[in-house]
């Protein structure tokens, strides 16, 4: 079967012909730097697509009939290299032709799915789980708000209302990772604490919250993504909110950039770092606690390169008294991907681990005590890297630092005591 | 007049243009198999910025490597300037009446010296760019370069065009009288002197070698690496606008 172009635009077909094969991408690609497999390089992926397309639609195909590639050929030439890519977007920023690789690789993954060459077997479980449980973690939907219930019981946060009880101005879209991962739920708790400290009229969707569909889109399941996105857009629009805040960079990118291609949104979408920055500017958040710590900031790909949000998180970190921010050599648009995104963590866990270790080594070189990020998924990935590298670095989400700056030591101790007594 | 401007050459030029157009039609038809992309929000100011900085001065290459920037700028501007000269000479030869003062200025007046210098200067610029490319690809061999047939043929075609161009000019000058131009041909003239001592060959042989390789290069545009001459400016027009939009949003959060 030939490659389907149902979800590929003419621009994206042209883009593979715009690659000059200069090889600049090979100096930067974080995947290639770990596995040294040339086929994963953008240059080689573009060449492979070009060769397959020419056989299907080129002059020779017109004269002698189209030649469809075999499954094994597509798997070797295209599926494996495309799915080993985290779609971090680094290649776009160094490509002299400016090829929008962030969209390009996802479009060609959709082509693989449409042509029944994708996704990978390892991704099938994620797809099934999203369809059955509305999350990729194979967790029941009924426990999606457990983090909030527990944190409230432990008196760590005030009760977080759900949208069916109040009409909020702000919807905090928690996302699957912060909702279900025991080690990352702190992101959801800290985000709630920050919003409560600023007195924001906000709510969560609780058990009514469904996966944003980012995973589906990244692995090429575009049709399934569009169906899910349509339902979510309808739900969000019916809430009458002014702002949707996401603490996950992947959810943020999906809702802000990808949803408008499916349907119109009647609210603005902000990442939590952008929102906190606004709250600090308007003096609704005031820090009264010193946080003496040297930290380095890891730009999540979906927040940085994909959305251009580099300054807001840095401004937030700098606003916290006592914190010293040191930059890694590769930062902002050149930030090295932690390897967690694009379906790589599920499809190629060893590759993800080595990418995360490389990023942890970058952070260690700065002499920082903590590696800070602004995405639960990166948090998960980087934590894996810290463990694998046996590093002394502590991985923290930016909201945790904000809470540390807001709460005095006494309040922190009080919250901790509350949590411990609940556990007993 | 040393050259007869044979009709067969113009017939061949026509064939090259037909192949070029047919190839372009095929490749554009291939792209059109894809769906319509989301419409871009272009502004005239944005497009001019892209044209100036990214297409004409290629700052994006300079940001990565000054050597590669010199190499690509030399090849880009060399080809552009020599193509412009060829187009201009064709106009002088076939469109503008020989009796006009404009035509006289370039055939017999000081304009001729300017054309001699223009051709040699930009030919040299192109040659420098190509030598850097050859040295990088075949001697230095940086790990980022991978050489396929398409990479090699594009490079060697250009080398053949520029080298045969200089030799053609030199043979012409060697056989012509000193009054017949070449006063400011600072490469062609010394080369002509060298050829003169070796014994100049038939100028038409070199005319054909140069002409045919140039036509092959033109006809080859849609089928290989040269297609980037068309695709890269289009892609930059799209992606630069998207990058500017991202940067615009970011400015709201300071630096």
XYZ file of C-alpha atoms in Angstrom, chain B:
255
model
C 32.610 37.548 -34.518
C 33.955 34.200 -33.398
C 30.664 32.522 -32.579
C 28.059 31.683 -35.134
C 25.224 31.422 -32.592
C 24.081 28.198 -34.275
C 20.389 27.583 -34.446
C 20.974 24.078 -33.141
C 22.074 25.597 -29.814
C 18.851 27.555 -29.535
C 16.885 24.435 -30.425
C 18.717 22.641 -27.630
C 17.946 25.528 -25.269
C 14.298 25.090 -26.103
C 14.519 21.381 -25.305
C 16.136 22.230 -21.944
C 13.371 24.692 -21.115
C 10.713 22.144 -22.091
C 12.329 19.526 -19.822
C 12.555 22.119 -17.046
C 8.886 23.028 -17.364
C 7.729 19.418 -17.684
C 9.800 18.476 -14.636
C 8.393 21.395 -12.666
C 4.860 20.431 -13.669
C 5.469 16.851 -12.510
C 6.967 17.836 -9.189
C 4.306 20.488 -8.494
C 1.673 17.918 -9.373
C 3.292 15.581 -6.845
C 3.080 18.271 -4.138
C -0.525 18.953 -5.064
C -1.420 15.400 -4.062
C -1.336 16.823 -0.513
C -4.188 18.734 1.101
C -4.512 22.527 1.271
C -2.461 23.865 4.203
C -3.956 26.317 6.722
C -3.840 29.782 5.198
C -0.830 31.860 6.199
C -1.233 35.371 7.605
C 1.382 37.010 5.437
C 2.261 40.683 5.621
C 4.204 42.584 2.977
C 6.679 43.749 5.613
C 7.190 40.182 6.830
C 7.704 38.806 3.354
C 10.202 41.554 2.509
C 12.104 40.783 5.714
C 12.242 37.106 4.815
C 13.359 37.902 1.274
C 16.099 40.263 2.404
C 17.507 38.463 5.433
C 16.777 34.807 4.792
C 16.706 34.468 0.992
C 19.154 37.085 -0.240
C 21.567 37.305 2.703
C 20.924 33.908 4.302
C 21.597 35.013 7.881
C 20.274 31.667 9.077
C 23.357 29.984 7.575
C 25.677 32.639 9.021
C 24.288 31.881 12.495
C 25.469 28.291 12.143
C 28.790 28.646 10.275
C 30.558 31.589 8.642
C 32.449 29.295 6.247
C 29.277 27.661 4.988
C 27.727 31.111 4.710
C 30.591 32.357 2.521
C 30.365 29.159 0.476
C 26.624 29.368 -0.118
C 26.546 33.133 -0.621
C 29.328 32.824 -3.211
C 27.500 30.101 -5.117
C 24.107 31.838 -4.815
C 25.239 35.317 -5.862
C 27.680 33.944 -8.428
C 24.968 32.010 -10.249
C 22.474 34.853 -9.945
C 24.909 37.448 -11.325
C 26.107 35.233 -14.184
C 22.545 34.277 -15.069
C 21.658 37.979 -15.132
C 24.634 38.637 -17.422
C 23.622 35.864 -19.802
C 20.055 37.171 -19.883
C 21.344 40.690 -20.539
C 23.618 39.530 -23.371
C 20.734 37.616 -24.924
C 18.666 40.792 -24.861
C 21.534 42.727 -26.460
C 21.979 40.068 -29.099
C 18.381 39.440 -30.049
C 16.045 42.107 -28.730
C 17.730 45.520 -28.541
C 18.572 46.848 -32.035
C 22.306 46.978 -32.679
C 22.029 50.541 -33.957
C 20.907 51.999 -30.600
C 23.439 53.889 -28.507
C 22.626 51.571 -25.597
C 23.634 48.574 -27.665
C 26.713 50.349 -29.014
C 27.770 51.233 -25.469
C 27.930 47.560 -24.537
C 29.246 46.198 -27.817
C 31.938 48.732 -28.532
C 31.963 51.267 -25.705
C 33.039 51.167 -22.061
C 30.082 48.917 -21.240
C 32.038 46.089 -22.785
C 34.784 46.460 -20.189
C 32.182 46.400 -17.444
C 30.735 43.173 -18.834
C 34.222 41.635 -19.050
C 34.857 42.490 -15.419
C 31.362 41.441 -14.270
C 31.670 38.011 -15.837
C 35.137 37.288 -14.503
C 34.414 38.673 -11.049
C 31.223 36.687 -10.462
C 32.710 33.628 -12.141
C 35.545 33.808 -9.633
C 33.120 34.288 -6.747
C 31.189 31.209 -7.893
C 34.397 29.232 -8.305
C 35.528 30.130 -4.769
C 32.186 28.929 -3.402
C 32.441 25.693 -5.351
C 36.030 25.074 -4.250
C 34.977 25.465 -0.603
C 32.116 23.027 -1.256
C 34.445 20.509 -2.934
C 37.056 20.748 -0.184
C 34.384 20.302 2.498
C 32.682 17.396 0.776
C 35.697 15.451 -0.467
C 38.671 16.450 1.693
C 37.502 17.729 5.081
C 34.438 15.453 5.110
C 32.693 16.805 8.220
C 30.472 14.136 9.809
C 27.341 16.144 8.956
C 27.853 15.634 5.214
C 26.589 12.547 3.462
C 27.176 12.347 -0.289
C 24.551 10.762 -2.487
C 24.645 10.769 -6.298
C 22.306 13.765 -6.285
C 24.652 15.805 -4.056
C 27.625 14.973 -6.241
C 25.977 15.625 -9.594
C 24.674 19.039 -8.538
C 28.114 20.131 -7.387
C 30.082 18.755 -10.324
C 27.641 20.186 -12.860
C 28.249 23.662 -11.477
C 32.006 23.106 -11.432
C 31.879 22.043 -15.070
C 29.771 25.067 -16.028
C 32.072 27.603 -14.392
C 35.375 26.026 -15.479
C 34.208 25.553 -19.066
C 32.944 29.142 -18.962
C 36.390 30.475 -18.167
C 38.050 28.274 -20.785
C 35.506 29.312 -23.426
C 36.220 32.949 -22.674
C 39.978 32.369 -22.751
C 39.893 30.506 -26.070
C 37.781 33.285 -27.541
C 40.215 35.930 -26.307
C 43.212 33.912 -27.498
C 41.840 33.783 -31.022
C 40.430 37.302 -31.162
C 42.388 40.421 -31.836
C 43.466 42.420 -28.745
C 40.966 45.064 -29.795
C 38.168 42.541 -29.561
C 37.556 42.986 -25.833
C 38.803 41.241 -22.753
C 40.487 44.354 -21.362
C 39.139 43.814 -17.881
C 38.916 40.031 -18.068
C 41.361 39.577 -15.236
C 41.042 35.792 -15.392
C 40.137 35.275 -19.034
C 43.056 37.327 -20.361
C 45.890 35.548 -18.465
C 44.239 32.239 -19.275
C 44.037 33.289 -22.947
C 47.757 34.074 -22.917
C 48.446 30.624 -21.520
C 46.200 28.970 -24.083
C 47.829 31.078 -26.811
C 51.220 29.642 -25.949
C 49.774 26.121 -25.885
C 47.918 26.629 -29.151
C 44.246 27.537 -28.972
C 41.635 24.993 -30.020
C 38.399 25.502 -31.894
C 36.308 28.030 -29.914
C 33.055 26.308 -30.860
C 34.087 23.114 -29.054
C 34.310 24.975 -25.774
C 31.199 26.991 -26.566
C 29.295 23.714 -26.879
C 30.801 22.175 -23.744
C 29.912 25.255 -21.692
C 26.525 25.750 -23.301
C 25.387 22.146 -23.009
C 26.475 21.732 -19.380
C 24.662 24.964 -18.508
C 21.530 23.717 -20.265
C 21.772 20.341 -18.508
C 22.028 22.167 -15.166
C 18.901 24.183 -16.003
C 16.929 21.149 -17.176
C 18.036 19.243 -14.065
C 16.532 21.788 -11.623
C 13.232 19.942 -10.927
C 14.813 16.495 -10.678
C 17.480 16.892 -8.030
C 19.020 19.073 -5.379
C 18.576 22.308 -7.353
C 14.839 22.179 -6.634
C 15.666 23.889 -3.341
C 16.124 27.101 -5.350
C 12.321 27.151 -5.535
C 11.206 25.282 -2.425
C 13.353 26.968 0.217
C 12.112 30.548 -0.384
C 8.508 29.263 -0.315
C 9.087 27.346 2.912
C 10.883 30.305 4.493
C 7.929 32.542 3.634
C 5.656 30.167 5.548
C 7.837 29.284 8.516
C 9.311 32.726 9.103
C 5.796 34.077 9.541
C 5.035 31.333 12.071
C 8.273 32.041 13.947
C 7.518 35.767 14.038
C 4.099 35.051 15.522
C 5.688 32.960 18.298
C 8.321 35.616 18.950
C 5.645 38.319 19.078
C 3.767 36.494 21.823
C 6.999 35.945 23.727
C 7.895 39.640 23.757
C 4.941 40.219 26.105
C 6.919 38.438 28.816
C 10.080 40.528 28.591
C 13.528 39.071 28.244
